[in-house]
Short mmCIF file of N, CA and C in Angstrom, two decimals:
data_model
loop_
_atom_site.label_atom_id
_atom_site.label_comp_id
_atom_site.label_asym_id
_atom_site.label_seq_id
_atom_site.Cartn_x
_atom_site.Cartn_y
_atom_site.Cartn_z
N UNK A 243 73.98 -5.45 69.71
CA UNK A 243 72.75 -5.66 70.42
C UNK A 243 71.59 -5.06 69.64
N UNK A 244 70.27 -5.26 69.57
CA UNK A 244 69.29 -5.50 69.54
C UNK A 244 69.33 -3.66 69.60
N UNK A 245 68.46 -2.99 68.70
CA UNK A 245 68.36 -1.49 68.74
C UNK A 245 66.25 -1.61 69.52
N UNK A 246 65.86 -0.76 70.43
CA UNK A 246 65.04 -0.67 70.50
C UNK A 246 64.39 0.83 71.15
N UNK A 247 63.21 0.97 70.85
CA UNK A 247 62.68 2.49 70.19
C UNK A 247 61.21 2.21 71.32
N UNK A 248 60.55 2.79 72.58
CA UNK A 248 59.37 2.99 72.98
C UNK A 248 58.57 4.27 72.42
N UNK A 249 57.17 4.01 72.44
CA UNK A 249 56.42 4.72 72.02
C UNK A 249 55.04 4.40 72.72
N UNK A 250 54.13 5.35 72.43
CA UNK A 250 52.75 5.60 72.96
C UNK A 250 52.41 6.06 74.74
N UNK A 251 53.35 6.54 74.93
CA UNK A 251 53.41 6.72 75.99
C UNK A 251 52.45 8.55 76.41
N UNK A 252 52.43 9.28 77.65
CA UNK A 252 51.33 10.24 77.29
C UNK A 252 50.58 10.35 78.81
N UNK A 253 49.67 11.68 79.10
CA UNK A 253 49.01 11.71 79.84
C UNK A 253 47.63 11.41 80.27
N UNK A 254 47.02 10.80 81.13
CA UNK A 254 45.83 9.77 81.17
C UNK A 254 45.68 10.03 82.73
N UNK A 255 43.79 9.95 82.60
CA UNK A 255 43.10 10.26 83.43
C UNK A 255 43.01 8.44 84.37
N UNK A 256 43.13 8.30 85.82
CA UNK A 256 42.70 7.29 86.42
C UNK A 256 41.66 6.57 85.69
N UNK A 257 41.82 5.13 85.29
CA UNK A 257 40.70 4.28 85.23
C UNK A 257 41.02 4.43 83.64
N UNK A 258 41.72 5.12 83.27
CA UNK A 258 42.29 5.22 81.46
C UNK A 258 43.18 4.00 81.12
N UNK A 259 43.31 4.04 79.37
CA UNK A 259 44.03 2.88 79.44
C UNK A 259 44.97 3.67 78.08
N UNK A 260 46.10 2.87 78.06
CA UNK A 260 47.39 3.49 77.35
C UNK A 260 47.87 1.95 76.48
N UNK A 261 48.29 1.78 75.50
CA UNK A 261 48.57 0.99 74.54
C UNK A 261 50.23 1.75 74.53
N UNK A 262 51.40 1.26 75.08
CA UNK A 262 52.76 0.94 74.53
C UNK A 262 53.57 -0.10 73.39
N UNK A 263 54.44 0.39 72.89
CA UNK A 263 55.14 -0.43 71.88
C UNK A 263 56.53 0.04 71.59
N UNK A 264 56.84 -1.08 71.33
CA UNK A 264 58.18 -0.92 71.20
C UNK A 264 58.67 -1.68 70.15
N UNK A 265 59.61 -1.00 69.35
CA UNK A 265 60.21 -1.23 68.04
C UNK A 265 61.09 -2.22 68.31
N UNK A 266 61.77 -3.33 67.28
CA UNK A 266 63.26 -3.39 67.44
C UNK A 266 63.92 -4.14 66.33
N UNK A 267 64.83 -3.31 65.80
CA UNK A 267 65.48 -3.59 64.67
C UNK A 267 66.28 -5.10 64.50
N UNK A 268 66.62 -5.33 63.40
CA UNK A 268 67.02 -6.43 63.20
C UNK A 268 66.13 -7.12 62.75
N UNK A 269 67.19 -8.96 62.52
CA UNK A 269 66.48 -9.82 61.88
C UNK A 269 66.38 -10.79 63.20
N UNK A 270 66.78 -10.99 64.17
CA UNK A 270 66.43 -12.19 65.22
C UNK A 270 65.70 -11.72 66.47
N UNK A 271 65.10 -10.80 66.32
CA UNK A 271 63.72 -10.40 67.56
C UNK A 271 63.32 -11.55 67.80
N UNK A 272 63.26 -12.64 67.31
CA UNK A 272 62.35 -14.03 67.85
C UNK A 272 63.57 -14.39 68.45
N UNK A 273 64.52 -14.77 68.39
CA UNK A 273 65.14 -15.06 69.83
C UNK A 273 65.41 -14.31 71.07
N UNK A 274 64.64 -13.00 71.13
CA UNK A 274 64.80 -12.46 72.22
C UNK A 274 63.58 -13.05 73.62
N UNK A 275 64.00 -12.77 74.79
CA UNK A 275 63.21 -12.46 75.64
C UNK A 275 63.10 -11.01 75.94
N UNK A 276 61.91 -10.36 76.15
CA UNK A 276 61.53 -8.99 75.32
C UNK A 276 60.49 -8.80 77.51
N UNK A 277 60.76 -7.37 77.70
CA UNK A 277 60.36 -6.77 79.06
C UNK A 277 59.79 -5.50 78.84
N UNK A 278 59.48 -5.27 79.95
CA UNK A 278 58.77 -3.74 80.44
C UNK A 278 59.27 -3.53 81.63
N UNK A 279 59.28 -2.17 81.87
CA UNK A 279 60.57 -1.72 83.57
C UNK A 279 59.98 -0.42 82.97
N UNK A 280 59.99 0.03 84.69
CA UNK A 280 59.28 1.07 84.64
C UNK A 280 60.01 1.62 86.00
N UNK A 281 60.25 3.37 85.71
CA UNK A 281 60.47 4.15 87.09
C UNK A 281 60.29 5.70 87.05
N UNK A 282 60.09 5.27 88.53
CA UNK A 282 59.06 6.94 88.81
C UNK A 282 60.27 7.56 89.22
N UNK A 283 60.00 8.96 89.64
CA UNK A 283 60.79 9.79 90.36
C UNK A 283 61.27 8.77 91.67
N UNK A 284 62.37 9.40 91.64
CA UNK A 284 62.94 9.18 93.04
C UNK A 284 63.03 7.22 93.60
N UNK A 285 62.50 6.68 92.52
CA UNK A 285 62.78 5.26 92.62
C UNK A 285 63.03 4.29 92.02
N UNK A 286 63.57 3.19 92.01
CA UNK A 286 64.37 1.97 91.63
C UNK A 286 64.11 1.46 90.31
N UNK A 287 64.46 1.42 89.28
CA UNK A 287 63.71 1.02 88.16
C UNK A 287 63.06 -0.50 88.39
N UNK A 288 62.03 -1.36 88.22
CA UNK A 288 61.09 -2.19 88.39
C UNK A 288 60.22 -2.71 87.45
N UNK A 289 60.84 -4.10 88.06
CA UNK A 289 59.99 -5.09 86.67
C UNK A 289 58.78 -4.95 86.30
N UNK A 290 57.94 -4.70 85.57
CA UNK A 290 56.77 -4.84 85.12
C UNK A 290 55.86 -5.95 84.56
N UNK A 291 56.70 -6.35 83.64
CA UNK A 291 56.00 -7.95 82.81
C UNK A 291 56.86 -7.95 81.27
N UNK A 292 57.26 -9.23 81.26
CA UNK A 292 58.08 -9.60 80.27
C UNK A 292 57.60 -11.10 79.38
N UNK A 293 57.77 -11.47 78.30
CA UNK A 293 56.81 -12.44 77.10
C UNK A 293 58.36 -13.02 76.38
N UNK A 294 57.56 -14.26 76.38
CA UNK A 294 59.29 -15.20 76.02
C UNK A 294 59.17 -15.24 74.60
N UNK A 295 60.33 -15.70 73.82
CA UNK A 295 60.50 -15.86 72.52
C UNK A 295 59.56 -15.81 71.46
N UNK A 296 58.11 -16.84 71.94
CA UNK A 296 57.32 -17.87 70.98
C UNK A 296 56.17 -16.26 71.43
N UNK A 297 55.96 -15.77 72.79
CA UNK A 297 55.14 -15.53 73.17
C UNK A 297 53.80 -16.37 74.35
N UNK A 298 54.05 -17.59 73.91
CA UNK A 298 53.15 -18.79 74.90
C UNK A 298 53.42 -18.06 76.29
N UNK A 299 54.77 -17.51 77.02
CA UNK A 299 54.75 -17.66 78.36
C UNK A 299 54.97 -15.91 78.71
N UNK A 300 53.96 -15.68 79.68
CA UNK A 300 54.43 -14.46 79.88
C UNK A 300 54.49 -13.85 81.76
N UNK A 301 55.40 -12.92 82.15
CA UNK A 301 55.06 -12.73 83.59
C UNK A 301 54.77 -11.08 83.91
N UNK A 302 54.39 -11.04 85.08
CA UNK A 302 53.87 -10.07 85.11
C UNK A 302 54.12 -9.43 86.86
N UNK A 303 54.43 -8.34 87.15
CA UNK A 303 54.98 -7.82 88.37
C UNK A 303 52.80 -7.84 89.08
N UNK A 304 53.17 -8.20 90.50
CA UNK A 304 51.84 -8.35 90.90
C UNK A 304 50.92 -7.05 90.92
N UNK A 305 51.69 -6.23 91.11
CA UNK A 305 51.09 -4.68 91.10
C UNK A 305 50.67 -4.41 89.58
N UNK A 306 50.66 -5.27 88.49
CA UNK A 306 49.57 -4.82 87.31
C UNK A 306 49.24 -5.88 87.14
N UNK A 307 49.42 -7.21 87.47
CA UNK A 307 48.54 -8.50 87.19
C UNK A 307 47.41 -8.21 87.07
N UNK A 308 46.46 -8.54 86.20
CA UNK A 308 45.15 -8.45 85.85
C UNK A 308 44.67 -7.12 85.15
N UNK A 309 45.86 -6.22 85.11
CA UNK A 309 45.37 -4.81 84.67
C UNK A 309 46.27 -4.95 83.52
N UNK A 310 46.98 -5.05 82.95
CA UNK A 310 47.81 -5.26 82.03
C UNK A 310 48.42 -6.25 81.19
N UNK A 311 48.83 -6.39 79.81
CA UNK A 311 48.89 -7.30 79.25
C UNK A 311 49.95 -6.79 77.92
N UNK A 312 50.92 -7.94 77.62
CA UNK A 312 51.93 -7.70 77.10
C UNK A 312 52.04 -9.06 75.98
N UNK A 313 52.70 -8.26 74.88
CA UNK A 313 52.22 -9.16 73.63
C UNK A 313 53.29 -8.94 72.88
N UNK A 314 53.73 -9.92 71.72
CA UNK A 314 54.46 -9.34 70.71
C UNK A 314 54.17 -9.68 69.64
N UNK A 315 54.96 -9.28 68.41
CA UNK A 315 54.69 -9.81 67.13
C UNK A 315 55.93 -9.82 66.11
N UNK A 316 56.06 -11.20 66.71
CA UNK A 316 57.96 -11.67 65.83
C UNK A 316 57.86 -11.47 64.26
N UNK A 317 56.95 -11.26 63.72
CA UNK A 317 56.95 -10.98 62.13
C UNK A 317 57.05 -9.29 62.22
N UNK A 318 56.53 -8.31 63.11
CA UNK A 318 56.82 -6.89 62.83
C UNK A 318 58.26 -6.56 63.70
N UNK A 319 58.32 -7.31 64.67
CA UNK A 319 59.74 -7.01 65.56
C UNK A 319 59.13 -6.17 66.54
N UNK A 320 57.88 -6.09 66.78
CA UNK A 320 57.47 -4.85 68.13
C UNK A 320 56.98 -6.16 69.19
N UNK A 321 56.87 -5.18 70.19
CA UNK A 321 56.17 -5.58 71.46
C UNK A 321 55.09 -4.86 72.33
N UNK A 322 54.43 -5.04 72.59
CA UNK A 322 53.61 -3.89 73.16
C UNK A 322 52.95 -4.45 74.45
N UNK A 323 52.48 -3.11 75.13
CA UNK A 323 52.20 -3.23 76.57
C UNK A 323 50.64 -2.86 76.74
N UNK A 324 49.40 -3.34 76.48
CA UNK A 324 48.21 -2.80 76.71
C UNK A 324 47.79 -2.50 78.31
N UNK A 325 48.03 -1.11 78.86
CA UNK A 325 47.62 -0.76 80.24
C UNK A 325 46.54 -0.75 80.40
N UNK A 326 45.64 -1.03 81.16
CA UNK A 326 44.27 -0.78 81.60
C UNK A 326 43.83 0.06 83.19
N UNK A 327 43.09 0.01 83.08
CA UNK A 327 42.54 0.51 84.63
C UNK A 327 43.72 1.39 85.54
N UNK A 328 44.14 2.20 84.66
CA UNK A 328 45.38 2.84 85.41
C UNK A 328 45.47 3.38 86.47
N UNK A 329 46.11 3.45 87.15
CA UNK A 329 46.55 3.98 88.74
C UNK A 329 47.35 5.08 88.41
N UNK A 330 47.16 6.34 90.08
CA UNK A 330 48.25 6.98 89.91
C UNK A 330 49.96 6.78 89.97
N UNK A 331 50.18 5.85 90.55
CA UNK A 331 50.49 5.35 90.83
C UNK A 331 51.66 4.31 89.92
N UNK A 332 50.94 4.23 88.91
CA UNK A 332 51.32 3.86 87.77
C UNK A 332 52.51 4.93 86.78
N UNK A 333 52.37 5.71 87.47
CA UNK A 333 53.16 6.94 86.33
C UNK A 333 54.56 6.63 86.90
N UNK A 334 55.24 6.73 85.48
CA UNK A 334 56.69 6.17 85.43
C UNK A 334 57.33 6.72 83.94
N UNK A 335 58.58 6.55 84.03
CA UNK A 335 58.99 6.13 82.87
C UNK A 335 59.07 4.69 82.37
N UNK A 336 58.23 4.20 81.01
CA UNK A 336 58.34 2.77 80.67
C UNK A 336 59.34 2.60 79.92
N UNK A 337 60.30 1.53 79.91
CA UNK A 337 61.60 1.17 79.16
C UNK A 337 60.91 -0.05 79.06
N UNK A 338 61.28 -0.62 77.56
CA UNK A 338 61.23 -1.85 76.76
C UNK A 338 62.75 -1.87 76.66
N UNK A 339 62.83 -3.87 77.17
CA UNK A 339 64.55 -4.40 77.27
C UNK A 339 64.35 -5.26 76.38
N UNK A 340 65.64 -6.08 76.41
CA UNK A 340 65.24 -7.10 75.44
C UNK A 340 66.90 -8.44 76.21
N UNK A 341 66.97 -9.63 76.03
CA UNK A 341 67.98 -10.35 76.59
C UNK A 341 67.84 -11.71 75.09
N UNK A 342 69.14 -11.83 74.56
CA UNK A 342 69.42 -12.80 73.66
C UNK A 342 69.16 -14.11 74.82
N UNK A 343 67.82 -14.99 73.89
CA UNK A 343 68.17 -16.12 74.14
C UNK A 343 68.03 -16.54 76.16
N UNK A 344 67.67 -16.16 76.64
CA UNK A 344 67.35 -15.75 77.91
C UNK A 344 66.57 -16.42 78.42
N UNK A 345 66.88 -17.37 79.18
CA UNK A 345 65.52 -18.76 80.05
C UNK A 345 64.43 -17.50 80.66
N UNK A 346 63.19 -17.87 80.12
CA UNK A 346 61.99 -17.61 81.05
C UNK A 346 62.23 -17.60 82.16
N UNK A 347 61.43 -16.55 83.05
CA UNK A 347 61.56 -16.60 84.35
C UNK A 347 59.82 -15.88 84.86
N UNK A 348 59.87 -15.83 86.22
CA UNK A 348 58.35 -15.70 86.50
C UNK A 348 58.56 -14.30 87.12
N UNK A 349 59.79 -13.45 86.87
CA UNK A 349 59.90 -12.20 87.43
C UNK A 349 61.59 -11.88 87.33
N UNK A 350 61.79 -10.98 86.82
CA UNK A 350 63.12 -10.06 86.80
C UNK A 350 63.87 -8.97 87.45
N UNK A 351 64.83 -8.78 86.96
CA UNK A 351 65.76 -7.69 88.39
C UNK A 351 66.36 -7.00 86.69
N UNK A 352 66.44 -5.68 87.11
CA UNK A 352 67.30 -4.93 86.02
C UNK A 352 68.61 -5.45 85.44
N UNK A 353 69.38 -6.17 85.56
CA UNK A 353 70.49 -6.68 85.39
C UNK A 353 70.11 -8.23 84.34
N UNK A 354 68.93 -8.35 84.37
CA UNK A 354 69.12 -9.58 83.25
C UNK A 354 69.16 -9.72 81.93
N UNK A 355 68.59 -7.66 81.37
CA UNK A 355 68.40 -7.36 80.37
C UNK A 355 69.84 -6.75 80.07
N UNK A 356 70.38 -6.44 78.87
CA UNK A 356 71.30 -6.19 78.25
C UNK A 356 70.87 -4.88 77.00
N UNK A 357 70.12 -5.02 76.33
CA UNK A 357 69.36 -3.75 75.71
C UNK A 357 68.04 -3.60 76.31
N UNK A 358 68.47 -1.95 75.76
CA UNK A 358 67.23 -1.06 76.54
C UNK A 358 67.10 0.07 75.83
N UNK A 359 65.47 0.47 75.43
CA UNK A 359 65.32 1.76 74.69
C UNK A 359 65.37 2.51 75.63
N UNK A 360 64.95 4.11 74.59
CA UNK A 360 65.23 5.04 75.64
C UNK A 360 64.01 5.26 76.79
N UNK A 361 63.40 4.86 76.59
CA UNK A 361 61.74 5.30 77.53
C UNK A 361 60.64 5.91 77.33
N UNK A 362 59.55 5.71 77.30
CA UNK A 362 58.20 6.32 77.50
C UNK A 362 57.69 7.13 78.70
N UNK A 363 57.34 8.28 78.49
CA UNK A 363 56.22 9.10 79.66
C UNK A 363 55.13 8.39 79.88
N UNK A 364 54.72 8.10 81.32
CA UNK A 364 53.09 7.79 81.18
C UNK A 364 53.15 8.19 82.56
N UNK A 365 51.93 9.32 82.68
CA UNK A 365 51.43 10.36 83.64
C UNK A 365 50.20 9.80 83.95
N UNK A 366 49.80 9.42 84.93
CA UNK A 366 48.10 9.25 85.49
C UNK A 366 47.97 10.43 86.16
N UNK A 367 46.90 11.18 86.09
CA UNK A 367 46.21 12.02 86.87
C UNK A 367 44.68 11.40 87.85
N UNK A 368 44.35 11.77 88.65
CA UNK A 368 43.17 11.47 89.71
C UNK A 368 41.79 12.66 88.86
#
Protein backbone atom coordinates (compact mmCIF):
# COMPACT_ATOMS: atom_id res chain seq x y z
CA UNK A 1 0.00 0.00 0.00
CA UNK A 2 0.58 3.45 -0.73
CA UNK A 3 3.09 5.00 2.25
CA UNK A 4 1.65 8.39 3.37
CA UNK A 5 3.22 11.21 5.66
CA UNK A 6 0.74 14.52 6.99
CA UNK A 7 2.15 17.71 7.65
CA UNK A 8 1.44 21.47 8.39
CA UNK A 9 -0.65 20.96 10.89
CA UNK A 10 -0.30 23.54 14.30
CA UNK A 11 -2.04 26.04 16.49
CA UNK A 12 -4.38 28.88 15.01
CA UNK A 13 -6.36 31.62 16.17
CA UNK A 14 -10.41 31.54 14.95
CA UNK A 15 -10.94 33.06 11.51
CA UNK A 16 -7.06 31.67 10.74
CA UNK A 17 -6.24 29.61 7.97
CA UNK A 18 -3.84 26.40 7.94
CA UNK A 19 -2.45 24.88 4.59
CA UNK A 20 -2.13 20.72 5.08
CA UNK A 21 -0.24 18.19 2.94
CA UNK A 22 0.36 15.12 2.59
CA UNK A 23 3.16 13.10 1.08
CA UNK A 24 2.92 9.75 -0.69
CA UNK A 25 5.44 7.55 -1.89
CA UNK A 26 5.53 5.61 -4.86
CA UNK A 27 5.05 5.63 -8.50
CA UNK A 28 1.00 5.29 -8.98
CA UNK A 29 -0.44 8.23 -6.66
CA UNK A 30 -2.51 9.02 -9.86
CA UNK A 31 -4.51 6.08 -9.45
CA UNK A 32 -5.41 6.79 -6.10
CA UNK A 33 -8.55 8.34 -4.67
CA UNK A 34 -6.78 10.53 -2.02
CA UNK A 35 -9.11 12.00 1.53
CA UNK A 36 -9.04 14.02 4.62
CA UNK A 37 -10.69 12.52 8.10
CA UNK A 38 -10.43 14.21 10.86
CA UNK A 39 -11.03 13.49 14.86
CA UNK A 40 -11.35 15.30 17.93
CA UNK A 41 -11.24 14.01 21.37
CA UNK A 42 -13.71 11.77 22.39
CA UNK A 43 -15.20 11.33 18.77
CA UNK A 44 -15.73 9.26 15.64
CA UNK A 45 -13.19 9.80 13.08
CA UNK A 46 -15.11 11.89 10.05
CA UNK A 47 -15.05 12.55 6.57
CA UNK A 48 -13.83 15.79 5.62
CA UNK A 49 -13.32 16.09 1.71
CA UNK A 50 -11.69 13.80 -0.65
CA UNK A 51 -10.34 14.66 -4.80
CA UNK A 52 -10.48 11.79 -7.39
CA UNK A 53 -7.62 10.52 -9.47
CA UNK A 54 -7.47 13.37 -12.36
CA UNK A 55 -8.47 15.86 -9.58
CA UNK A 56 -11.69 17.31 -11.84
CA UNK A 57 -14.07 15.88 -9.00
CA UNK A 58 -13.93 16.67 -5.54
CA UNK A 59 -16.32 16.28 -2.19
CA UNK A 60 -16.51 17.85 0.70
CA UNK A 61 -18.23 17.07 4.35
CA UNK A 62 -20.96 20.07 4.69
CA UNK A 63 -19.47 21.37 7.87
CA UNK A 64 -16.32 22.89 5.74
CA UNK A 65 -18.03 23.33 2.35
CA UNK A 66 -17.10 26.71 1.31
CA UNK A 67 -14.34 27.06 3.95
CA UNK A 68 -12.03 24.61 2.62
CA UNK A 69 -10.46 23.25 -0.34
CA UNK A 70 -8.51 20.20 -1.31
CA UNK A 71 -6.12 19.72 -4.19
CA UNK A 72 -3.46 17.51 -5.46
CA UNK A 73 -0.51 17.24 -7.54
CA UNK A 74 0.02 13.73 -9.34
CA UNK A 75 3.52 14.87 -10.64
CA UNK A 76 4.81 15.62 -6.77
CA UNK A 77 2.60 12.69 -5.19
CA UNK A 78 1.16 15.25 -2.38
CA UNK A 79 -2.22 16.39 -1.60
CA UNK A 80 -3.12 19.16 0.35
CA UNK A 81 -5.92 20.63 2.36
CA UNK A 82 -6.17 24.63 2.27
CA UNK A 83 -8.36 25.49 5.65
CA UNK A 84 -9.84 28.79 5.84
CA UNK A 85 -12.03 30.67 8.19
CA UNK A 86 -11.40 28.22 10.96
CA UNK A 87 -13.70 27.21 13.68
CA UNK A 88 -13.18 25.97 17.07
CA UNK A 89 -14.58 23.50 16.38
CA UNK A 90 -12.51 22.48 13.74
CA UNK A 91 -9.65 21.15 15.97
CA UNK A 92 -8.94 17.55 15.34
CA UNK A 93 -6.52 15.29 14.38
CA UNK A 94 -6.22 15.44 10.33
CA UNK A 95 -5.37 11.99 8.65
CA UNK A 96 -4.71 11.91 4.83
CA UNK A 97 -6.09 8.23 3.28
CA UNK A 98 -5.69 7.15 0.16
CA UNK A 99 -8.00 3.94 -1.76
CA UNK A 100 -6.46 2.17 -5.10
CA UNK A 101 -8.55 2.89 -7.92
CA UNK A 102 -11.75 3.73 -5.91
CA UNK A 103 -15.19 5.05 -7.75
CA UNK A 104 -15.82 8.70 -6.74
CA UNK A 105 -18.29 9.25 -4.33
CA UNK A 106 -20.01 12.55 -2.95
CA UNK A 107 -19.06 11.54 0.74
CA UNK A 108 -17.24 8.69 2.72
CA UNK A 109 -17.31 6.44 5.88
CA UNK A 110 -13.81 5.36 7.35
CA UNK A 111 -13.82 1.95 5.95
CA UNK A 112 -13.41 2.87 2.23
CA UNK A 113 -9.89 3.94 2.69
CA UNK A 114 -7.24 1.28 3.08
CA UNK A 115 -4.03 3.59 3.74
CA UNK A 116 -3.67 6.11 6.19
CA UNK A 117 -0.86 8.44 7.51
CA UNK A 118 -0.16 9.02 10.81
CA UNK A 119 -1.99 12.50 11.48
CA UNK A 120 -1.77 16.16 11.89
CA UNK A 121 -2.52 18.51 15.08
CA UNK A 122 -4.73 21.40 14.25
CA UNK A 123 -5.82 23.40 17.44
CA UNK A 124 -8.24 26.51 16.92
CA UNK A 125 -8.30 28.79 19.74
CA UNK A 126 -11.31 31.68 20.22
Amino acid sequence: QVQLVESGGGLVQAGDSLRLSCAASGRTFSNYVMGWFRQAPGKEREFVAAINWSGASRAYADSVKGRFTISRDNGKNTMDLQMNSLKPEDAAVYYCAAKLQMAFRLTYSLTDFDSWGQGTQVTVVR
